Short mmCIF file of C-alpha atoms in Angstrom, two decimals:
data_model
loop_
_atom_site.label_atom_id
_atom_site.label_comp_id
_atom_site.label_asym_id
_atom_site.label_seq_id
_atom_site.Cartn_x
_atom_site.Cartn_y
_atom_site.Cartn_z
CA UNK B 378 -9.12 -8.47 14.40
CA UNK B 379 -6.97 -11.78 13.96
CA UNK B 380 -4.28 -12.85 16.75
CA UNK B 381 -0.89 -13.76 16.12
CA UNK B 382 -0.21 -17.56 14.98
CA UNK B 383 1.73 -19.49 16.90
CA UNK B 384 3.68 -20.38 14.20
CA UNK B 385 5.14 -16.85 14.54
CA UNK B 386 5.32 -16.19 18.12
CA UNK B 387 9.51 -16.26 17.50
CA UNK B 388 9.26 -13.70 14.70
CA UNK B 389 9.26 -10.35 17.02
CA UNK B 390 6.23 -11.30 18.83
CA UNK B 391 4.98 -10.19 22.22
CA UNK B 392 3.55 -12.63 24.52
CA UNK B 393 0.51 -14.50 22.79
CA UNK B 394 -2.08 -13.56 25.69
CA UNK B 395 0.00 -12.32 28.34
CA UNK B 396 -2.23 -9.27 27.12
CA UNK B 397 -4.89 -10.55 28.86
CA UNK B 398 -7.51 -9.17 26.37
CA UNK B 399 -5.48 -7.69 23.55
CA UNK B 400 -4.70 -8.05 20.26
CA UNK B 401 -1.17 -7.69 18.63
CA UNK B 402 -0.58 -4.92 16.28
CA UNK B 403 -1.08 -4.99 12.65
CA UNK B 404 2.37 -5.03 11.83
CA UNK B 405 2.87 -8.41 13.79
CA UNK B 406 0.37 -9.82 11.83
CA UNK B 407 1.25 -8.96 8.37
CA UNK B 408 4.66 -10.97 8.52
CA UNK B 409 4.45 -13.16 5.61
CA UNK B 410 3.66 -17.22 6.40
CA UNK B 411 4.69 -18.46 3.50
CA UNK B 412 7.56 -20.44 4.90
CA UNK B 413 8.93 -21.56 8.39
CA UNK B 414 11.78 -20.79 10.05
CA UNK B 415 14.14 -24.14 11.00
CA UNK B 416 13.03 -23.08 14.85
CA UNK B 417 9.58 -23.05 14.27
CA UNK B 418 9.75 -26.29 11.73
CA UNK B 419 11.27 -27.75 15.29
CA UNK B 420 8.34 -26.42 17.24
CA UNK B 421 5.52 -28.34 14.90
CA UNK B 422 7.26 -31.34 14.31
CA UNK B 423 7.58 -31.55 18.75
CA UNK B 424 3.92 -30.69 18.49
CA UNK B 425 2.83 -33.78 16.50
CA UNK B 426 5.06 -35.88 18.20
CA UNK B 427 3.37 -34.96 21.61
CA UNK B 428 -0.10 -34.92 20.00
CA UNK B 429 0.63 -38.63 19.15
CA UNK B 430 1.52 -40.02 22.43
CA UNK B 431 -1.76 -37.83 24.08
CA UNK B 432 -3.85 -39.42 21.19
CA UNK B 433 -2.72 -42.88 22.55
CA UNK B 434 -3.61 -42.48 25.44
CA UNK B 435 -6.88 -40.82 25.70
CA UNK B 436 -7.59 -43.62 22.39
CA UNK B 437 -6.96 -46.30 25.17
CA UNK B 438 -8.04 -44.80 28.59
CA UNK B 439 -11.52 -42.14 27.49
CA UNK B 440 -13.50 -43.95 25.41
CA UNK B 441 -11.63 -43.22 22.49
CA UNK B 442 -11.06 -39.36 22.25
CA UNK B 443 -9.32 -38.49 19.25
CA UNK B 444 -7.76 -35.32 18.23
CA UNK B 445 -8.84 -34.21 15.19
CA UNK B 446 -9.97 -30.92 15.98
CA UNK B 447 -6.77 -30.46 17.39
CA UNK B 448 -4.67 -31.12 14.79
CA UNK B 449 -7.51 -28.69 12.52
CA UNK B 450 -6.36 -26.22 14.94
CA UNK B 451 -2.37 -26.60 14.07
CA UNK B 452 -3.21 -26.96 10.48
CA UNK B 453 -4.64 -23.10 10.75
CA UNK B 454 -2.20 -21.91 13.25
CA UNK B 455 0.51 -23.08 10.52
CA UNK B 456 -2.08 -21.45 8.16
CA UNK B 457 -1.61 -24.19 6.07
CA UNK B 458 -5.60 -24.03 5.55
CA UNK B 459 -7.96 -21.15 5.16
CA UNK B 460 -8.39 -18.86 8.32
CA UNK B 461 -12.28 -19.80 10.28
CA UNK B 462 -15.12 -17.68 9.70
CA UNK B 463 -16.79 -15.91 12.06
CA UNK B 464 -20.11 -17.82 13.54
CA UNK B 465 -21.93 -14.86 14.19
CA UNK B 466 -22.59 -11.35 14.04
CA UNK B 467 -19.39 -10.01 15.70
CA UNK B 468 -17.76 -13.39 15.56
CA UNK B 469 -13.87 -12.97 14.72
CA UNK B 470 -12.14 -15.96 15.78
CA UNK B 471 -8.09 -15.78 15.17
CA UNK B 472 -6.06 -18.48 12.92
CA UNK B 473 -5.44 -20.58 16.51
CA UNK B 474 -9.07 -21.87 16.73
CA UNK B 475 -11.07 -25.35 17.59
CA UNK B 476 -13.91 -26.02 14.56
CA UNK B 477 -17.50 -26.98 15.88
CA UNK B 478 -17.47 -25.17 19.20
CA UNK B 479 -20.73 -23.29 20.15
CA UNK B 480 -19.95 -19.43 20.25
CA UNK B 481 -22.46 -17.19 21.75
CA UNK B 482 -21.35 -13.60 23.26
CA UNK B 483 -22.68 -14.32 26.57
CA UNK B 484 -22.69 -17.44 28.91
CA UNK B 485 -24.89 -17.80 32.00
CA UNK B 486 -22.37 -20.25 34.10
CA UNK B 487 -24.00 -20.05 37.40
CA UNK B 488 -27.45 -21.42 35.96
CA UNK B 489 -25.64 -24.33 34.54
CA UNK B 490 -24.53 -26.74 37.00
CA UNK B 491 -24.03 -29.71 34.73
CA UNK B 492 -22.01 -27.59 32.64
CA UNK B 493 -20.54 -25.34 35.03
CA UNK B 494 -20.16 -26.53 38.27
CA UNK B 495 -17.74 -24.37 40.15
CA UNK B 496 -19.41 -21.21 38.92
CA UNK B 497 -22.14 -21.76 41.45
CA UNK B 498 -19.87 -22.47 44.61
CA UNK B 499 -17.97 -19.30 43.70
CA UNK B 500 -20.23 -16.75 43.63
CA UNK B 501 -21.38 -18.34 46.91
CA UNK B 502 -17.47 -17.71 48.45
CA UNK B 503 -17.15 -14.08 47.05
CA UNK B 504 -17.42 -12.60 50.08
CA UNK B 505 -14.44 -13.92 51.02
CA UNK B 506 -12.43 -12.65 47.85
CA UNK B 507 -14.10 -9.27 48.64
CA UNK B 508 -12.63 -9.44 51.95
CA UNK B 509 -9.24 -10.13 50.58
CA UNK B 510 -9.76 -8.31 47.86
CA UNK B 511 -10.45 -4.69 50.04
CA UNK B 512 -7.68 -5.46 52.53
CA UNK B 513 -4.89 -5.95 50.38
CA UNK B 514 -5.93 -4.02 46.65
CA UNK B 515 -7.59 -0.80 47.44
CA UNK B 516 -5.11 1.97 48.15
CA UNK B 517 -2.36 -0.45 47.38
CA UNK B 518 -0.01 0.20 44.41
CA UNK B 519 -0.43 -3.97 43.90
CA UNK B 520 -1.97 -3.20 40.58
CA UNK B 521 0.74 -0.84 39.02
CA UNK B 522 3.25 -3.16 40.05
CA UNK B 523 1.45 -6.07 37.53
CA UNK B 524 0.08 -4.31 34.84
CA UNK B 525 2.89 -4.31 31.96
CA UNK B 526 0.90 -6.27 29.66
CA UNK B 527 -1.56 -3.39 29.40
CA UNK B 528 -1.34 -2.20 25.32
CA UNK B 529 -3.56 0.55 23.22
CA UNK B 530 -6.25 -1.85 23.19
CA UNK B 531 -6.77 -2.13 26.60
CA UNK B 532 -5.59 1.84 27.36
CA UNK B 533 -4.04 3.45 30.40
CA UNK B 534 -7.14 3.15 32.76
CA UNK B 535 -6.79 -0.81 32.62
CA UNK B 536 -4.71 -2.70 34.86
CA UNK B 537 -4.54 -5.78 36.61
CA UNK B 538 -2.89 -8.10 39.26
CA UNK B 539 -1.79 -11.43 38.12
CA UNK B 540 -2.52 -14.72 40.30
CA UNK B 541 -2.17 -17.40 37.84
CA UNK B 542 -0.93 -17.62 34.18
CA UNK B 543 -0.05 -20.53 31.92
CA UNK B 544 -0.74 -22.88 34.73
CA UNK B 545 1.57 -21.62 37.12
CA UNK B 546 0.15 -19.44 40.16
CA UNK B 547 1.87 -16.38 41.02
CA UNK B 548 2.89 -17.59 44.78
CA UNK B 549 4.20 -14.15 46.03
CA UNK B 550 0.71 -12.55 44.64
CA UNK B 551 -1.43 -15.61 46.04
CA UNK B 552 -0.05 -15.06 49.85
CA UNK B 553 -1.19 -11.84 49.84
CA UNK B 554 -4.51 -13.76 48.79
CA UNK B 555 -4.47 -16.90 50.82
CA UNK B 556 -8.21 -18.00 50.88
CA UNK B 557 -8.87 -16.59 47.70
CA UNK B 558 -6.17 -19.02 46.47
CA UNK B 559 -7.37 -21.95 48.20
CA UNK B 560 -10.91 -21.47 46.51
CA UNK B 561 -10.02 -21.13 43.67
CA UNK B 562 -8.08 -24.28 43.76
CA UNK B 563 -10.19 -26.01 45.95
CA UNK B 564 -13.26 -25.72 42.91
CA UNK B 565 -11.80 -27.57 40.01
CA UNK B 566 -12.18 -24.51 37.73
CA UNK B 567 -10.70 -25.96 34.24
CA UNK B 568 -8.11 -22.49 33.97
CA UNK B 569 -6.99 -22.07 30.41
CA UNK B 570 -3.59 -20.43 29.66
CA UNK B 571 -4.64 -16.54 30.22
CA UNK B 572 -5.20 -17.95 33.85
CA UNK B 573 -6.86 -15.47 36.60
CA UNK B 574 -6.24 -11.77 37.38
CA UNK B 575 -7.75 -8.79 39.49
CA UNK B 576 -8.64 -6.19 36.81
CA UNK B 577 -9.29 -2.92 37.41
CA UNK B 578 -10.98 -0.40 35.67
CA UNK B 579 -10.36 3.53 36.23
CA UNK B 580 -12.91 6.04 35.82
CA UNK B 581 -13.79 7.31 32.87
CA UNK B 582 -11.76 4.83 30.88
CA UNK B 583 -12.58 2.15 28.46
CA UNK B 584 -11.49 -0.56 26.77
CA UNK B 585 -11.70 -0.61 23.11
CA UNK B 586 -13.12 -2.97 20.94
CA UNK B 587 -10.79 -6.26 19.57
CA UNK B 588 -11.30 -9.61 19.67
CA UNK B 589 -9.32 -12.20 21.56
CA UNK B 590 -9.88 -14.64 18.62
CA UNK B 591 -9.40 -17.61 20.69
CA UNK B 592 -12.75 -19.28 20.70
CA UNK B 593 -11.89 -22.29 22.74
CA UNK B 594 -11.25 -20.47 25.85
CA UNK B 595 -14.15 -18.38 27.70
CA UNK B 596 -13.68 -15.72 30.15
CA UNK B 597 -15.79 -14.92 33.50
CA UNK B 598 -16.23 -11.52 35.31
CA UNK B 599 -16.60 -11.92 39.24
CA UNK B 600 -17.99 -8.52 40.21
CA UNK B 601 -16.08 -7.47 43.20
CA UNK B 602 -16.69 -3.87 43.45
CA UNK B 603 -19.05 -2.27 40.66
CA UNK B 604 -19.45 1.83 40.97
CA UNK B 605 -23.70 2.47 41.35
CA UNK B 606 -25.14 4.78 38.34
CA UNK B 607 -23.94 8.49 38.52
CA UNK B 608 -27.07 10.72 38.70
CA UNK B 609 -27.56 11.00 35.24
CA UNK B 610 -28.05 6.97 34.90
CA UNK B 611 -24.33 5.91 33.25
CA UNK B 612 -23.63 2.46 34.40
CA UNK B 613 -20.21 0.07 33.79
CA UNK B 614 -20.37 -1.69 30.83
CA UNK B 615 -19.44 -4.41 29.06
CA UNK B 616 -20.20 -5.11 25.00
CA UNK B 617 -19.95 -8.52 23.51
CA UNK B 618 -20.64 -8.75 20.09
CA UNK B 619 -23.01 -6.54 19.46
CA UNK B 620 -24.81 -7.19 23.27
CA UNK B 621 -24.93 -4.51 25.92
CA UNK B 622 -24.81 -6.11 29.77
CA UNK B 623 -23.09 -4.16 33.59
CA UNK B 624 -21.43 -6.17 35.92
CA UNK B 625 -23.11 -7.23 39.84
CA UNK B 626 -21.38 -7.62 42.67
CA UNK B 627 -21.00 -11.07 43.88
CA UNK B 628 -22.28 -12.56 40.29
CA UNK B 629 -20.53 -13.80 36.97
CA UNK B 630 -20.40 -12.07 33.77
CA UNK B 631 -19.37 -14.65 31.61
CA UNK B 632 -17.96 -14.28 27.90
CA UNK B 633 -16.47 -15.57 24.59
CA UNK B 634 -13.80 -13.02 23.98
CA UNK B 635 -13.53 -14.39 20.00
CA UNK B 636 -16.04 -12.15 19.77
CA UNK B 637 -15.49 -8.17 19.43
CA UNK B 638 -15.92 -6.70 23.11
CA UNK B 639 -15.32 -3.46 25.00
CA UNK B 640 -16.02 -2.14 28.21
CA UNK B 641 -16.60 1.50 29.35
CA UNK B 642 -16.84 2.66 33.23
CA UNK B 643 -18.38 6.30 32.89
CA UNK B 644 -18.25 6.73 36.61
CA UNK B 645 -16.09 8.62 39.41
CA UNK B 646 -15.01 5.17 40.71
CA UNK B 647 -12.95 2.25 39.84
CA UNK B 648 -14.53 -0.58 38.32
CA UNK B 649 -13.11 -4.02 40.08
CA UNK B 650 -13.37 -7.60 39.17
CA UNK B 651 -11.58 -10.57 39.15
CA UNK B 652 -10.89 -12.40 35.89
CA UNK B 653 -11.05 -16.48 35.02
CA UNK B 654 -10.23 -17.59 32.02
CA UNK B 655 -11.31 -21.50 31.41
CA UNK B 656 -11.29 -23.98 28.56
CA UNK B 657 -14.70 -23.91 26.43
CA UNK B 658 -16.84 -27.11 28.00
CA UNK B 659 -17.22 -28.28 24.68
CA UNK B 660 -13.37 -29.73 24.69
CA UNK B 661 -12.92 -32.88 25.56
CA UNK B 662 -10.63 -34.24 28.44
CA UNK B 663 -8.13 -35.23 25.20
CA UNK B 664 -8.75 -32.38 23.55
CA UNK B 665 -7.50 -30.05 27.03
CA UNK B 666 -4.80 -31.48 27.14
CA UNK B 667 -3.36 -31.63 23.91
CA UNK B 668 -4.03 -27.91 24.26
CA UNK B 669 -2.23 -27.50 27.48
CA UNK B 670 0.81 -29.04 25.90
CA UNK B 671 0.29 -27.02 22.67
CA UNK B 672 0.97 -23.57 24.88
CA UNK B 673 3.07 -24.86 27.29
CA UNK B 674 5.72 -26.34 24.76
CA UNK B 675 5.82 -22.98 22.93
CA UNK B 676 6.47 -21.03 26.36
CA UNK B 677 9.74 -23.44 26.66
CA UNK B 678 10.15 -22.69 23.19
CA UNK B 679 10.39 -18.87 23.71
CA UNK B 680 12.40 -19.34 26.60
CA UNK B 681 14.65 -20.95 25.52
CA UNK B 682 13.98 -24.15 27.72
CA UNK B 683 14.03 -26.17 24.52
CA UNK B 684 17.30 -26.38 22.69
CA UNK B 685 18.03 -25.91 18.95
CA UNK B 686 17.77 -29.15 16.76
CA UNK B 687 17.54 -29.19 13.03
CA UNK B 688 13.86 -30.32 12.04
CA UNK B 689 13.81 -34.19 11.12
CA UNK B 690 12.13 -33.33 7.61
CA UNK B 691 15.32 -31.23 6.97
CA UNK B 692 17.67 -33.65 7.95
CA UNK B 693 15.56 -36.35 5.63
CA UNK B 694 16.44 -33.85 3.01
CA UNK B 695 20.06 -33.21 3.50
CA UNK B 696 20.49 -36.76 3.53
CA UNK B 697 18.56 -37.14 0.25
CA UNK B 698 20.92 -34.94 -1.58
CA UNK B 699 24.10 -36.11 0.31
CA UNK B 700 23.32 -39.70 -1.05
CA UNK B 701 22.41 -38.68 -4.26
CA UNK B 702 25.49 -36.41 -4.57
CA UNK B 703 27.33 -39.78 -3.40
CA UNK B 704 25.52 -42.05 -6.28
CA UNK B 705 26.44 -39.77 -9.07
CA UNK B 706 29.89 -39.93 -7.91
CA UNK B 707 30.53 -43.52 -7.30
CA UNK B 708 28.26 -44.14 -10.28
CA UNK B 709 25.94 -46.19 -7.72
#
């Protein structure tokens, strides 16, 4: 399944990836491309104009970063170039993809330190999010209360608790959560723009299989409270292209959600764990930030933070025809 473009996300569409692991429905994704709206023109033109002065920068200060595979990625959001292919069996990345990064269903973070280095630290802390976790979640209707983004991909037994999206932490969840906030701040973790959630699972519910189609952003599992087998041997599970793995409590299931996934808890019990989503650690330092500007202009774009201008290439072209209209008067 393909996400929405950004180039439509003002054409009647929901949230980009407020559904934490969801993909719009087909009708969203047939609108035609062929042309931009004025607003939109606006967005793209403030994209490149941003991208330059990031380029500068990370040019002069890191070695010379460049953003090529940035500006790849705004050339197929536009779809003004062919959508990617998948890399592998099971492989769908959407039209808002990064060429050349390594895509494998399944990542083990906590065996990486060079690569990972929080993912260590954290499952070494999780029995304080545990204790957090128990004292304020179970029982509580905290989950309800945060679970509108749920769709028919992710069904009526998901839900989830928001902490942090699009860089900005949910403060009145995170006091409920004090230490578990200060960890996860106090570890560097590079959070992408899905950000961090408790998710839980209800019995005898699944999830059913979509793709995020972001393949620059991965996504870890902390296990926080994982239902044993019932007597017949049915575990919680999680499928990443193709790959069959459970969650374990106190350990990181880490994944690349641009590949088709689905989850199943076949138990009595809820399935809990809580959610990171992180930039691939393939990007470079530019290459993050260009991306966290990407996402967090369109945001003030949808909400309105960002007045209306006319695009610059229009007004080029109004001008065009005003002074040719003006020649072929005046004879000039």
């Amino acid at each position: 399944m393909k996400h929405l473009l950004l180039v439509v996300w003002l054409v009647g569409s929901t949230h980009v990836g407020e559904a934490f692991h969801a993909t719009p429905p087909p009708h969203h994704r047939a609108i035609v491309l062929s042309a931009l709206t004025e607003r939109q023109q606006q967005f793209w033109e403030d994209v490149e104009e941003g991208l330059e002065g990031i380029e500068r920068f990370y040019l002069k200060q890191n070695n010379g970063q460049n953003l090529e595979r940035i500006r790849t990625f705004c050339a197929s959001s536009q779809g003004l170039i062919p959508p990617p292919q998948g890399y592998a069996s099971g492989h769908e990345p959407s039209e808002e993809h990064v060429p050349d990064l390594t895509a494998k269903p399944f990542w083990d973070t906590s065996d990486d330190p060079e690569m990972f280095p929080w993912a260590a630290p954290l499952e070494a802390s999780v029995n304080i999010i545990q204790r957090e976790f128990r004292e304020q979640l179970l029982n509580s209707n905290r989950f309800a209360a945060d679970s509108v983004w749920q769709n028919q991909v992710m069904g009526a037994g998901w839900s989830a608790v928001r902490l942090q999206r699009l860089g900005v932490w949910n403060m009145e969840n995170c006091q409920a959560f004090p230490e578990t906030y200060e960890l996860l701040r106090s570890l560097n973790i590079p959070l992408a723009v899905r950000g961090v959630c408790f998710a839980r699972q209800a019995p005898g519910s699944g999830v059913q299989p979509h793709s995020d189609g972001r393949n620059f952003i991965l996504t870890s599992h902390l296990g926080l409270s994982i239902p044993a087998a019932t007597n017949d041997g049915k575990e919680c599970w999680i499928e990443v292209g193709g790959e069959r793995r459970g969650w374990q409590e106190g350990k990181l299931t880490t994944l690349d959600t641009s590949f088709t996934h689905s989850t199943g808890n076949p138990t009595q019990q809820d399935r809990h764990v809580l959610i990171l989503d992180f930039w691939h650690p393939e990007l470079t330092t530019a290459e993050r930030a260009a991306l966290e500007f990407v996402y967090d202009l369109r945001n003030k774009f949808e909400s309105g933070v960002v007045p209306f201008r006319k695009p610059k290439s229009l007004q080029q072209q109004e001008e065009n025809v005003l002074g040719n209209w003006w020649k072929s008067v005046t004879g000039g």
